[in-house]
Amino acid sequence: METKEEEAIPQAQGLLCLVGSCCSLRCDSCSLSAHMENTSLIILRMKEYKLFKITSSSIDHHSWNKRMKGVAYYRWNSKTLLFHGLKSSYKHNSCRGLYAGKKHIRTIGVTFGLLGCLFMLDSLVFSFFESPNLQPTKAFNNSSWFQGRDSYINKKQSPVQMYDRLLNLASSALAEKEFKQEPSNLWVEPFRQASSWEPCAERKVQSDPGKSVKSNGYISVSANGGLNQQRVAICNAVSVAYLLNATLVIPKFLYSNVWKDPSQFGDIYQEEYFMSVLKEDIRIMKELPPHMKSLDVEAIGSQITDADLPKEATSADYIKIVLPLLLRNGIVHFLGYGNRLGFDPLPSDIQRLRCKCNFHALKFAPNIQQVGSLLIKRIRKYGALPRTLDTQLLGKFMENKGDHQPARASTKYLALHLRFEVDMVAYSLCEFGGGENERKELQSYRESHFSLLLERLKNATYISPAELRKLGRCLLTPEEAALVLAGLGFKRGTYIYLAGSHIYGGKSRMDPFTRLYPNVITKESLLTPSELAPFRNFSSQLAALDFIACATADVFAMTDSGSQLSSLVSGFRTYYGGGHAPTLRPNKKRIAAILTENGTIGWNSFEDKVKKMIQQGQKYGIRSYGRSIYRHPMCPECMCKHQ
């Protein structure tokens, strides 16, 4: 069977022959020979540059840009070849003494005829390359992908750069390293001890012999926030139900004016699987029984809000505050339930149940797994054998059914959670080099969305944006993130999956990043509009696709270690990565100090400081007291260590 490349070349040759035939009607035997020689040269040039080598499964936008540059080169070079051929033909004819009287007029006519044919050929060939079948699914630099959430941010701006000198140094350094081998430790976990731990939280929690078989009542939960906040709420609710010997009703998700997502538990996770995995530990029901649905939980005093519980509540707090209400009314409803269960001190069986829920019981819904597997396969260029992280997150959809070809080497990629959305930027109270326009925009956003923040600021001590940056309280900009990656040694051609969307400042903010790393990919650039259509108005389901792409990446990098996505993803990579899933955690305070030397620091010194900063953030060790068990599962309650 012919490939698309083999099929395309005869089409182009036929195109050239057609035009060549048209032109040959106006040529004498000498110029016809020269014309056909030039036509052959053009065909050879097209074969040399492989202008037609684009397959239907290709989504490599960087290589596409190279090909289109090849088209432009071909257009210029074809004109040069034909015009050179005309000059040669002209000299050849002059040697024969044919330029006299009417011969001059005929030669001029032939010349203009060939030039006309040339432009016709040029137009037809270029239109051939622009046919719909050869276009990528979506150009990444479509500025609409980057737009902020409010219309006043959606305007074209010139690129915003804060570190011009360092960007130039980084660009030169990446160019020099283009044909050099990357550091051997760039894509590997720095601590071999990590591979000595393995998942074991699926073990049944040891039951308390003194615990009553009869349920003390029902616990219903309305969780707020986005995908990751809701996930934490589910795991905490499971633990509280176990602690209070209660029956858990599958949690509901509150509709938020920020997230604007009506998704419920069954839209994101597999309900039956969730109940099956945890059935030996707690009782779970999909709905309250009829006689409980009619109760006004607020009126009877069984509604618990964040104001009723400490932020890092202990098991003693729940027994003291919640259990009496549960025993009296048979039901307790947690409204807006989030992170209201601390990590220590808690009994080990509750900690283990938290891990079991997070790492084993919560499986994404089949439609999310299916599209997620398609996303990962396209990033890796297909053919790669599924890894443990892949199968845990995507299940059967990562199986290559019917594919008997040997597995090919997959494309490595780095996933980056670039948390630079307008709400985060405005809430930080920092400045990011955009001048007076930026200050006005962010203040306007605060007035519209963060009225409580502004009220608190009236009575708080003023801290300047410059001081906030020194303290490490400012988000990393895309420009700063690119400089860190360059300092670590990632090559210019590295594929970088960008999680999230709505980058504040749009393309003007991303320009410095894509200047250093043009191979930026997103779910929007890799999936077709029809594949994304079922998730368009469901931000949590879209976030699930980002979660999958980040968790299964060869390297995961975050710009803000405090985000829930970064926390849960890094925990998944520790739990299922087998010591082969490195995570890069920046220290924003250290980065700010390094970048203050922008005007004087040499590139070698910048590299050394960035590498040292990242290495110190990758310290190996089991979870310490009070740390999140979702982010740091390497502990006896979650994982088992080989002897």
XYZ file of C-alpha atoms in Angstrom:
643
model
C 0.000 0.000 0.000
C 1.316 3.412 -0.921
C 1.926 5.941 1.818
C 0.408 9.421 1.705
C 3.850 10.753 0.783
C 4.116 8.368 -2.182
C 0.596 9.230 -3.300
C 1.204 12.966 -3.055
C 4.369 13.131 -5.203
C 2.722 11.815 -8.420
C -0.082 14.330 -7.875
C 2.428 17.138 -7.707
C 4.327 15.771 -10.684
C 1.112 15.646 -12.656
C 0.409 19.220 -11.646
C 3.823 20.309 -12.892
C 3.478 18.345 -16.124
C 0.100 19.926 -16.795
C 1.516 23.420 -16.447
C 4.662 22.358 -18.292
C 2.546 21.130 -21.204
C 0.668 24.406 -21.272
C 3.898 26.374 -21.357
C 5.571 24.109 -23.897
C 3.082 25.169 -26.574
C 4.789 28.577 -26.607
C 8.400 27.301 -26.567
C 10.841 26.364 -29.316
C 12.794 23.143 -29.061
C 15.654 24.817 -27.171
C 13.537 26.529 -24.460
C 11.316 23.439 -24.128
C 14.382 21.391 -23.214
C 15.447 23.976 -20.644
C 11.920 24.128 -19.209
C 11.653 20.349 -18.770
C 15.088 20.304 -17.143
C 13.904 22.894 -14.635
C 10.685 20.973 -14.012
C 12.767 17.913 -13.117
C 14.866 20.006 -10.768
C 11.744 21.231 -8.996
C 10.442 17.684 -8.528
C 13.797 16.603 -7.145
C 13.782 19.567 -4.789
C 10.309 18.647 -3.576
C 11.435 15.084 -2.903
C 14.528 16.335 -1.108
C 12.564 18.471 1.336
C 9.732 15.917 1.718
C 7.100 18.574 1.439
C 4.286 16.070 1.381
C 5.254 14.071 4.464
C 2.214 14.813 6.619
C 0.094 11.968 7.934
C -3.472 12.114 9.135
C -2.422 11.269 12.705
C 0.263 13.931 12.872
C -0.239 16.592 15.528
C 3.320 17.859 15.770
C 2.833 21.578 15.343
C 6.517 22.383 15.586
C 7.383 20.073 12.700
C 4.365 21.464 10.822
C 5.848 24.942 11.083
C 9.112 23.564 9.720
C 7.263 22.040 6.787
C 5.469 25.257 5.997
C 8.805 27.057 6.069
C 9.925 24.402 3.597
C 6.976 25.370 1.366
C 8.014 29.012 1.496
C 11.589 28.007 0.653
C 10.343 25.917 -2.238
C 8.291 28.844 -3.613
C 11.307 31.113 -3.621
C 13.680 28.433 -4.884
C 11.399 27.297 -7.700
C 11.277 30.844 -9.023
C 15.056 31.046 -8.828
C 15.496 27.745 -10.677
C 13.113 28.643 -13.502
C 14.465 32.144 -13.900
C 17.987 30.747 -13.937
C 16.823 28.319 -16.600
C 15.477 31.194 -18.673
C 18.792 32.986 -18.439
C 20.618 29.811 -19.490
C 18.236 29.342 -22.387
C 18.689 32.973 -23.338
C 22.480 32.621 -23.446
C 22.220 29.358 -25.330
C 20.096 30.937 -28.018
C 22.339 33.975 -28.252
C 25.292 31.704 -28.985
C 23.454 30.524 -32.043
C 22.930 34.079 -33.291
C 19.137 33.892 -33.125
C 18.586 37.377 -31.606
C 17.740 39.564 -34.550
C 14.543 41.327 -35.621
C 11.493 39.178 -35.039
C 13.487 36.714 -32.949
C 13.747 39.352 -30.213
C 9.972 39.743 -30.107
C 9.464 35.994 -30.046
C 11.973 35.519 -27.213
C 10.283 38.233 -25.157
C 6.922 36.552 -25.732
C 8.307 33.189 -24.672
C 9.844 34.753 -21.582
C 6.585 36.354 -20.453
C 4.700 33.162 -21.287
C 6.999 31.107 -19.091
C 6.795 33.654 -16.285
C 3.011 33.486 -16.464
C 3.166 29.708 -16.288
C 5.549 29.999 -13.373
C 3.102 32.072 -11.308
C 0.271 29.712 -12.219
C 2.393 26.767 -11.113
C 3.385 28.561 -7.922
C -0.219 29.356 -7.031
C -1.475 25.840 -7.750
C 1.298 24.106 -5.804
C 0.865 26.338 -2.772
C -2.911 25.888 -2.791
C -2.254 22.131 -2.868
C -0.312 22.424 0.403
C -3.057 24.498 1.976
C -5.752 21.921 1.324
C -7.861 20.973 4.374
C -6.477 17.437 4.504
C -3.010 18.724 5.332
C -3.968 21.240 8.010
C -3.326 20.450 11.686
C -6.385 20.092 13.903
C -5.829 23.429 15.624
C -3.027 25.931 15.700
C -1.653 26.335 19.193
C -1.017 30.042 18.825
C -4.723 30.693 18.453
C -4.953 33.536 20.916
C -8.483 32.622 22.006
C -7.066 29.696 23.971
C -5.102 32.082 26.163
C -7.836 34.569 26.924
C -8.749 35.555 30.453
C -12.191 35.146 32.023
C -13.243 38.760 31.553
C -13.686 40.739 28.359
C -11.493 43.637 29.427
C -8.524 41.251 29.507
C -9.238 39.893 26.029
C -7.341 42.476 24.052
C -4.216 42.219 21.976
C -1.063 43.381 23.713
C 2.608 43.449 22.872
C 4.730 40.732 24.545
C 5.328 41.355 28.255
C 8.920 40.558 29.245
C 10.593 41.247 32.580
C 13.972 39.619 31.980
C 15.120 40.494 28.456
C 18.804 39.876 29.169
C 18.265 36.448 30.734
C 15.928 35.452 27.921
C 18.642 36.246 25.387
C 21.192 34.254 27.391
C 18.763 31.333 27.674
C 18.031 31.401 23.949
C 21.749 31.309 23.114
C 22.377 28.511 25.613
C 19.553 26.387 24.195
C 20.885 26.904 20.658
C 24.350 25.735 21.728
C 22.955 22.623 23.412
C 20.675 21.674 20.525
C 22.992 18.917 19.267
C 24.430 17.958 22.655
C 23.183 15.152 24.854
C 20.839 16.094 27.671
C 21.980 15.492 31.254
C 21.396 11.842 32.138
C 19.486 12.674 35.317
C 17.054 15.147 33.762
C 14.177 12.682 33.295
C 14.736 10.387 36.280
C 13.851 10.354 39.968
C 16.929 11.592 41.903
C 16.469 9.180 44.826
C 16.727 5.437 44.259
C 15.236 4.773 47.699
C 11.852 5.871 46.334
C 11.597 2.649 44.297
C 11.741 0.581 47.511
C 8.185 1.687 48.405
C 5.111 0.150 46.793
C 1.347 0.824 47.023
C -0.551 -1.137 49.646
C -3.387 1.099 50.858
C -5.968 -1.207 49.247
C -5.625 -3.530 52.225
C -8.773 -3.798 54.302
C -8.788 -1.500 57.286
C -8.740 -3.511 60.488
C -12.173 -3.255 62.065
C -12.621 -2.178 65.653
C -13.956 -5.188 67.653
C -15.910 -2.829 69.902
C -17.591 -0.943 67.068
C -21.336 -1.406 66.710
C -22.575 -3.258 63.642
C -25.547 -0.948 63.467
C -25.065 2.401 61.716
C -25.313 5.538 63.835
C -27.060 7.413 61.012
C -26.459 9.023 57.659
C -23.795 11.472 56.558
C -24.545 13.580 53.480
C -22.003 15.929 51.982
C -22.240 18.919 49.650
C -18.677 19.603 48.490
C -17.572 22.934 47.051
C -14.673 23.996 44.847
C -13.327 22.407 41.699
C -12.293 18.857 40.822
C -9.381 18.567 43.236
C -11.052 20.247 46.223
C -14.021 17.942 45.723
C -11.740 14.904 45.612
C -10.211 15.804 48.964
C -13.709 16.349 50.391
C -14.819 12.876 49.248
C -11.839 11.162 50.871
C -12.313 13.097 54.102
C -16.035 12.256 54.153
C -15.222 8.544 53.770
C -12.865 8.782 56.745
C -15.403 10.645 58.896
C -18.111 8.084 58.073
C -15.759 5.338 59.241
C -14.823 7.310 62.369
C -18.458 7.932 63.365
C -19.747 4.510 62.262
C -22.168 6.183 59.861
C -23.588 5.410 56.427
C -22.200 7.709 53.746
C -24.457 8.999 50.999
C -22.480 9.542 47.780
C -21.415 13.209 47.977
C -23.090 15.960 45.976
C -21.163 18.788 44.327
C -22.260 22.379 44.804
C -22.647 24.598 41.756
C -20.119 27.443 41.835
C -20.343 30.784 40.042
C -16.576 30.534 39.582
C -16.368 27.011 38.145
C -19.861 27.005 36.569
C -19.950 23.242 36.360
C -23.138 21.257 37.132
C -21.258 17.905 37.139
C -22.112 15.450 39.889
C -20.222 12.452 41.286
C -21.346 10.019 38.588
C -20.330 12.428 35.808
C -16.712 12.352 36.966
C -16.197 9.081 38.865
C -17.468 5.508 38.639
C -20.088 5.175 41.379
C -20.390 1.385 41.390
C -16.644 0.917 41.482
C -16.325 3.438 44.336
C -18.908 1.566 46.399
C -17.398 -1.824 45.601
C -13.844 -0.920 46.660
C -14.974 0.559 49.988
C -17.829 -1.804 50.836
C -15.801 -3.740 53.423
C -14.820 -0.537 55.214
C -17.952 1.636 55.301
C -21.602 1.564 54.256
C -22.363 3.654 51.155
C -25.729 4.522 49.588
C -26.476 6.473 46.431
C -29.428 8.334 47.943
C -30.972 8.966 51.328
C -33.945 6.720 52.197
C -37.344 8.356 51.516
C -38.105 9.147 55.167
C -34.839 11.099 55.463
C -35.176 13.111 52.240
C -38.109 15.080 53.615
C -36.209 16.291 56.703
C -35.125 19.934 56.950
C -31.617 19.298 58.290
C -30.992 22.970 58.964
C -34.175 23.318 60.989
C -33.379 20.322 63.184
C -29.794 21.536 63.750
C -28.035 18.811 61.765
C -26.374 21.028 59.189
C -22.613 21.521 59.704
C -20.727 24.335 57.980
C -17.074 25.343 57.977
C -17.857 27.728 60.835
C -18.782 24.776 63.057
C -15.496 22.887 62.655
C -11.844 23.942 62.945
C -9.970 23.987 59.635
C -7.668 21.141 60.680
C -10.223 19.276 62.785
C -9.130 16.170 64.675
C -11.012 12.956 65.315
C -11.775 14.291 68.813
C -13.446 17.374 67.281
C -15.781 15.185 65.211
C -16.679 12.984 68.158
C -17.399 16.026 70.302
C -19.267 18.227 67.773
C -20.761 15.949 65.127
C -21.461 12.590 66.780
C -24.110 13.927 69.247
C -26.092 15.477 66.363
C -25.820 12.253 64.390
C -27.089 10.139 67.302
C -29.924 12.579 68.086
C -31.284 13.163 64.556
C -29.970 10.184 62.597
C -28.445 12.461 59.966
C -25.761 15.105 59.562
C -25.299 17.240 56.471
C -21.891 18.844 55.782
C -22.567 21.945 53.701
C -19.669 23.294 51.625
C -17.469 20.558 52.998
C -13.819 20.912 52.123
C -10.578 20.506 53.988
C -12.078 20.082 57.472
C -10.122 17.054 58.605
C -6.513 17.457 59.720
C -3.735 14.987 58.990
C -2.415 14.495 62.511
C -3.089 13.225 65.037
C -5.333 10.608 63.447
C -5.508 6.825 63.930
C -3.533 4.860 61.330
C -6.622 2.983 60.103
C -8.295 6.290 59.148
C -5.157 7.458 57.373
C -5.030 4.205 55.426
C -8.687 4.544 54.456
C -8.007 8.046 53.126
C -5.280 6.661 50.890
C -7.453 3.757 49.792
C -10.196 6.148 48.745
C -7.906 8.563 46.902
C -5.592 6.122 45.135
C -7.904 3.135 44.587
C -11.620 3.888 44.910
C -11.881 7.066 42.811
C -11.684 6.044 39.147
C -12.628 8.520 36.442
C -15.790 7.860 34.449
C -15.326 5.779 31.253
C -15.888 8.724 28.886
C -13.130 10.688 30.668
C -10.816 7.656 30.610
C -11.454 7.100 26.908
C -10.640 10.658 25.837
C -7.806 10.814 28.366
C -6.194 7.729 26.819
C -6.519 9.298 23.378
C -4.806 12.418 24.700
C -1.872 10.460 26.182
C -1.426 8.304 23.086
C -1.234 11.395 20.892
C 1.291 13.073 23.150
C 3.499 9.989 23.063
C 3.025 9.365 19.340
C 1.238 6.043 19.956
C 2.852 2.621 20.217
C 4.217 2.916 23.759
C 3.513 0.199 26.299
C 1.188 1.405 29.096
C 2.813 2.166 32.443
C 1.439 1.572 35.933
C 0.272 5.173 36.216
C -1.474 4.854 32.847
C -3.419 1.736 33.716
C -4.421 3.008 37.154
C -5.850 6.228 35.728
C -7.128 4.981 32.365
C -7.814 1.278 32.836
C -8.676 -0.801 29.781
C -8.551 2.205 27.455
C -4.750 2.132 27.462
C -4.732 -1.406 26.088
C -3.635 -1.544 22.443
C -6.309 -3.951 21.240
C -5.696 -5.382 17.801
C -2.276 -3.738 17.574
C 0.253 -6.513 17.050
C 3.070 -4.190 16.053
C 6.067 -4.012 18.395
C 5.986 -1.062 20.790
C 7.959 1.928 19.585
C 9.899 4.359 21.694
C 7.461 6.938 23.009
C 7.948 10.684 22.963
C 8.974 12.020 26.355
C 7.066 15.001 27.607
C 7.049 17.368 30.544
C 3.731 18.467 32.028
C 3.615 21.953 33.519
C 0.908 23.314 35.787
C 1.258 27.004 34.996
C -1.095 28.527 37.554
C -1.289 31.992 36.009
C -5.043 32.577 35.713
C -6.486 36.046 36.239
C -8.128 35.212 39.584
C -4.875 33.873 41.025
C -2.892 36.809 39.655
C -5.330 39.361 41.080
C -5.585 37.651 44.467
C -1.788 37.564 44.874
C -1.604 41.417 45.024
C 1.672 41.203 43.096
C 2.803 43.042 39.966
C 4.064 41.226 36.901
C 5.682 43.812 34.657
C 2.559 45.002 32.859
C 2.747 48.572 34.127
C -0.172 50.868 34.847
C -2.610 49.034 32.560
C -1.991 45.810 34.465
C -2.478 47.505 37.835
C -5.809 48.990 36.743
C -7.045 45.689 35.288
C -6.193 43.679 38.387
C -7.668 46.249 40.749
C -10.866 46.256 38.706
C -10.978 42.451 38.906
C -10.497 42.536 42.690
C -13.347 45.017 43.072
C -15.623 42.743 41.016
C -14.652 39.396 42.546
C -12.768 39.820 45.830
C -14.692 42.368 47.892
C -13.886 40.509 51.142
C -10.178 40.619 50.318
C -10.324 44.380 49.821
C -12.152 44.779 53.140
C -9.440 42.834 54.961
C -6.731 44.916 53.324
C -8.163 48.103 54.789
C -7.162 46.975 58.285
C -3.995 45.100 57.333
C -0.399 46.316 57.190
C 0.503 47.286 53.638
C 3.104 45.103 51.928
C 4.431 46.358 48.611
C 4.370 44.115 45.505
C 8.182 44.144 45.489
C 8.282 42.897 49.081
C 5.671 40.219 48.317
C 7.926 38.960 45.529
C 10.931 38.789 47.855
C 8.850 36.792 50.327
C 7.990 34.240 47.633
C 4.278 35.068 47.558
C 4.046 35.877 43.849
C 3.078 33.421 41.132
C 5.701 32.485 38.585
C 5.014 34.042 35.200
C 5.286 31.932 32.035
C 8.539 33.765 31.308
C 10.007 32.811 34.698
C 8.868 29.198 34.307
C 10.618 28.973 30.912
C 13.839 30.378 32.398
C 13.774 27.752 35.158
C 13.307 24.920 32.628
C 16.143 26.300 30.507
C 18.331 26.576 33.590
C 17.675 22.901 34.389
C 18.831 21.902 30.901
C 15.636 20.919 29.073
C 16.231 21.277 25.351
C 14.385 23.683 23.087
C 12.569 20.823 21.359
C 11.078 19.413 24.594
C 7.373 18.698 24.387
C 5.621 20.581 27.174
C 2.013 19.839 28.066
C 0.431 22.939 29.565
C -2.300 22.176 32.100
C -5.220 24.545 32.557
C -6.142 27.455 30.353
C -7.023 31.149 30.406
C -3.483 32.423 30.884
C -3.681 35.997 32.155
C -2.438 38.377 29.484
C -2.993 35.792 26.753
C -0.473 35.397 23.981
C 1.482 38.452 25.124
C 2.389 36.554 28.302
C 3.157 33.276 26.528
C 5.412 34.764 23.847
C 8.576 34.676 26.025
C 7.805 31.045 26.927
C 7.209 29.852 23.366
C 10.282 31.768 22.247
C 12.373 29.316 24.293
C 10.056 26.298 24.055
C 7.892 26.289 20.914
C 6.600 22.712 21.356
C 3.828 23.623 23.778
C 0.823 21.309 23.601
C -2.576 21.352 25.316
C -5.706 19.250 25.322
C -7.233 21.875 23.012
C -4.434 21.454 20.462
C -4.326 17.649 20.589
C -8.025 16.796 20.632
C -10.477 17.722 17.905
C -13.450 20.008 18.632
C -15.802 17.041 18.383
C -13.730 15.041 20.888
C -13.762 17.945 23.344
C -17.408 18.870 22.753
C -18.870 16.621 25.532
C -16.681 18.396 28.109
C -16.999 21.987 26.897
C -19.278 23.303 29.655
C -17.885 21.069 32.407
C -14.720 22.555 33.882
C -14.211 19.692 36.350
C -14.280 17.111 33.572
C -11.803 19.174 31.565
C -9.657 19.406 34.694
C -9.748 15.601 34.900
C -8.071 15.427 31.473
C -5.339 17.758 32.739
C -4.981 15.624 35.874
C -4.405 12.547 33.695
C -1.880 14.266 31.410
C 0.074 15.657 34.383
C 0.065 12.448 36.429
C 1.293 10.256 33.540
C 3.979 12.699 32.296
C 7.658 11.719 32.242
C 8.338 14.815 34.352
C 5.796 16.958 36.181
C 6.663 20.564 36.996
C 4.607 22.963 39.060
C 4.901 26.709 39.551
C 2.867 26.801 42.766
C 3.291 23.937 45.204
C 0.230 25.077 47.158
C -2.349 24.180 44.522
C -4.596 21.150 44.997
C -3.882 19.855 41.473
C -0.130 19.907 42.068
C -0.588 18.284 45.461
C -2.778 15.405 44.255
C -0.817 14.825 41.026
C 2.538 14.672 42.813
C 1.032 12.230 45.324
C -0.242 9.977 42.529
C 3.192 9.994 40.929
C 4.795 9.008 44.229
C 2.243 6.277 44.927
C 2.213 4.608 41.491
C 5.452 5.903 39.945
C 7.735 3.215 41.367
C 10.469 5.783 41.850
C 10.420 6.701 38.148
C 8.157 9.751 38.124
C 10.155 12.873 39.044
C 8.375 16.032 40.142
C 9.924 19.513 40.022
C 8.943 21.826 42.879
C 10.239 25.398 42.718
C 10.950 27.607 45.687
C 9.393 30.939 44.732
C 11.408 32.842 47.315
C 14.691 31.418 46.001
C 13.695 32.044 42.382
C 12.837 35.660 43.173
C 16.285 36.124 44.747
C 18.019 34.575 41.729
C 16.075 36.720 39.262
C 17.005 39.946 41.049
C 20.462 39.379 39.521
C 18.990 39.585 36.019
C 21.273 42.486 35.046
C 24.571 40.874 36.014
C 24.345 37.107 36.507
C 26.084 34.843 33.989
C 24.216 31.933 32.459
C 26.434 29.243 34.025
C 25.873 30.770 37.459
C 22.120 30.994 36.798
C 22.031 27.302 35.836
C 23.915 26.254 38.966
C 21.598 28.186 41.274
C 18.407 26.905 39.604
C 19.574 23.279 39.686
C 20.532 23.547 43.347
C 17.172 25.116 44.177
C 15.222 22.297 42.462
C 17.405 19.545 43.973
C 16.748 20.859 47.458
C 13.016 20.635 46.763
C 13.331 16.943 45.856
C 14.518 15.709 49.208
C 13.695 12.081 49.825
C 11.884 11.047 52.966
C 8.691 9.635 54.392
C 5.766 11.897 55.252
C 6.481 14.099 58.234
C 3.972 14.978 60.948
C 1.116 17.190 59.799
C 1.906 16.942 56.064
C -0.766 16.017 53.519
C -1.082 12.280 53.051
C -2.487 12.923 49.567
C 0.720 14.697 48.523
C 3.132 12.588 50.602
C 1.805 9.006 50.623
C 5.247 7.539 51.335
C 4.439 6.414 54.874
C 3.487 3.131 56.600
C -0.237 3.993 56.510
C -0.245 4.242 52.693
C 2.708 2.357 51.274
C 4.843 -0.663 52.145
C 8.617 -0.682 52.074
C 10.665 -3.602 50.749
C 13.040 -5.089 53.288
